[in-house]
């Protein structure tokens, strides 16, 4: 990208809180989320939504 990118780690809920925060941001290309694939594949199987 050629520019510095600040990293803000958002702990909690196995990444769900961070993803929820990024989801609520405008789609302007300035927000990016990255996480381990196992977090998004295993967590829904192990944790109920209720």
C-alpha positions in Angstrom: 0.0 0.0 0.0 2.9 2.3 0.5 1.6 4.0 3.6 1.7 3.2 7.3 -1.3 1.4 8.7 -2.1 1.6 12.4 -3.1 -1.7 14.0 -5.8 -1.7 16.6 -6.4 -5.1 18.3 -9.9 -5.5 19.5 -10.2 -8.4 22.0 -13.4 -10.1 22.9 -16.0 -12.6 21.7 -13.4 -14.4 19.5 -13.3 -11.5 17.0 -17.0 -11.0 16.8 -16.9 -7.6 18.5 -14.2 -6.3 16.1 -16.0 -7.5 13.1 -19.3 -5.9 14.3 -17.4 -2.6 14.7 -16.0 -2.8 11.2 -19.4 -3.8 9.8 -20.9 -0.6 11.1 -18.3 1.6 9.4 -18.9 3.3 6.1 -17.7 1.4 3.0 -15.1 3.9 2.2 -12.1 1.6 1.9 -10.4 2.9 5.1 -11.4 0.1 7.4 -10.0 -3.4 7.2 -10.4 -6.5 9.4 -8.4 -9.6 9.3 -8.7 -12.7 11.5 -7.8 -16.4 11.7 -10.1 -18.5 9.5 -10.8 -20.9 12.4 -12.5 -18.1 14.3 -15.2 -17.6 11.7 -15.7 -21.3 10.9 -15.6 -22.9 14.4 -17.1 -20.2 16.6 -20.6 -20.4 15.0 -20.7 -24.1 15.6 -19.6 -23.8 19.2 -21.5 -20.7 20.4 -25.2 -20.1 20.1 -26.6 -16.7 19.1 -28.9 -16.5 22.2 
